[in-house]
Amino acid sequence: MLVERFAAYVGVDTATCDRCGETTTVVHECRRCGASVEGHVAECPHCASDHITRYEM
């Protein structure tokens, strides 16, 4: 539970591929200032930019 809460705090999530079942790390990041944000935000709380991107690793 603590790991999931920390991951949500820094904007890291996980996703599982429907075809192969492999789990990937998902990071949500502001494209303007580079801050990690939660996946559900529409605007960066640090710089107010609405350019939020999602990376799967």
Short mmCIF file of C-alpha atoms in Angstrom, two decimals:
data_model
loop_
_atom_site.label_atom_id
_atom_site.label_comp_id
_atom_site.label_asym_id
_atom_site.label_seq_id
_atom_site.Cartn_x
_atom_site.Cartn_y
_atom_site.Cartn_z
CA MET A 1 0.00 0.00 0.00
CA LEU A 2 2.80 2.45 0.81
CA VAL A 3 4.47 1.84 -2.55
CA GLU A 4 1.25 2.54 -4.44
CA ARG A 5 0.68 5.75 -2.47
CA PHE A 6 4.25 6.92 -3.17
CA ALA A 7 3.92 6.06 -6.86
CA ALA A 8 0.69 8.05 -7.09
CA TYR A 9 2.36 11.00 -5.31
CA VAL A 10 5.22 11.21 -7.82
CA GLY A 11 3.01 10.57 -10.83
CA VAL A 12 4.09 6.98 -11.50
CA ASP A 13 1.51 4.33 -12.28
CA THR A 14 1.53 0.89 -13.85
CA ALA A 15 -0.30 -0.57 -16.82
CA THR A 16 -0.68 -4.16 -17.96
CA CYS A 17 -0.67 -5.14 -21.64
CA ASP A 18 -3.85 -6.96 -22.65
CA ARG A 19 -2.00 -9.10 -25.22
CA CYS A 20 1.12 -10.26 -23.35
CA GLY A 21 0.31 -9.48 -19.71
CA GLU A 22 3.55 -7.53 -19.24
CA THR A 23 3.43 -4.72 -16.71
CA THR A 24 4.90 -1.34 -17.64
CA THR A 25 5.59 1.79 -15.61
CA VAL A 26 3.58 4.85 -16.59
CA VAL A 27 4.87 8.35 -15.81
CA HIS A 28 2.83 11.54 -16.20
CA GLU A 29 4.97 14.62 -16.68
CA CYS A 30 4.57 18.30 -17.45
CA ARG A 31 6.12 19.08 -20.82
CA ARG A 32 6.88 22.67 -19.83
CA CYS A 33 8.69 22.27 -16.49
CA GLY A 34 9.34 18.51 -16.33
CA ALA A 35 7.56 17.98 -13.01
CA SER A 36 6.01 14.58 -12.34
CA VAL A 37 2.27 14.92 -11.86
CA GLU A 38 -0.61 12.63 -11.03
CA GLY A 39 -2.26 11.01 -14.01
CA HIS A 40 -5.65 12.63 -13.57
CA VAL A 41 -4.54 16.28 -13.52
CA ALA A 42 -5.34 18.54 -16.44
CA GLU A 43 -2.94 21.31 -15.38
CA CYS A 44 0.52 21.21 -13.80
CA PRO A 45 0.34 22.37 -10.18
CA HIS A 46 3.88 23.81 -10.48
CA CYS A 47 3.66 25.98 -13.61
CA ALA A 48 -0.05 25.88 -14.61
CA SER A 49 0.73 24.38 -18.04
CA ASP A 50 -1.90 22.11 -19.57
CA HIS A 51 0.70 20.15 -21.56
CA ILE A 52 0.77 16.90 -19.59
CA THR A 53 2.29 13.89 -21.29
CA ARG A 54 2.22 10.18 -20.51
CA TYR A 55 5.23 7.90 -20.92
CA GLU A 56 5.13 4.10 -20.78
CA MET A 57 8.40 2.44 -19.85
#
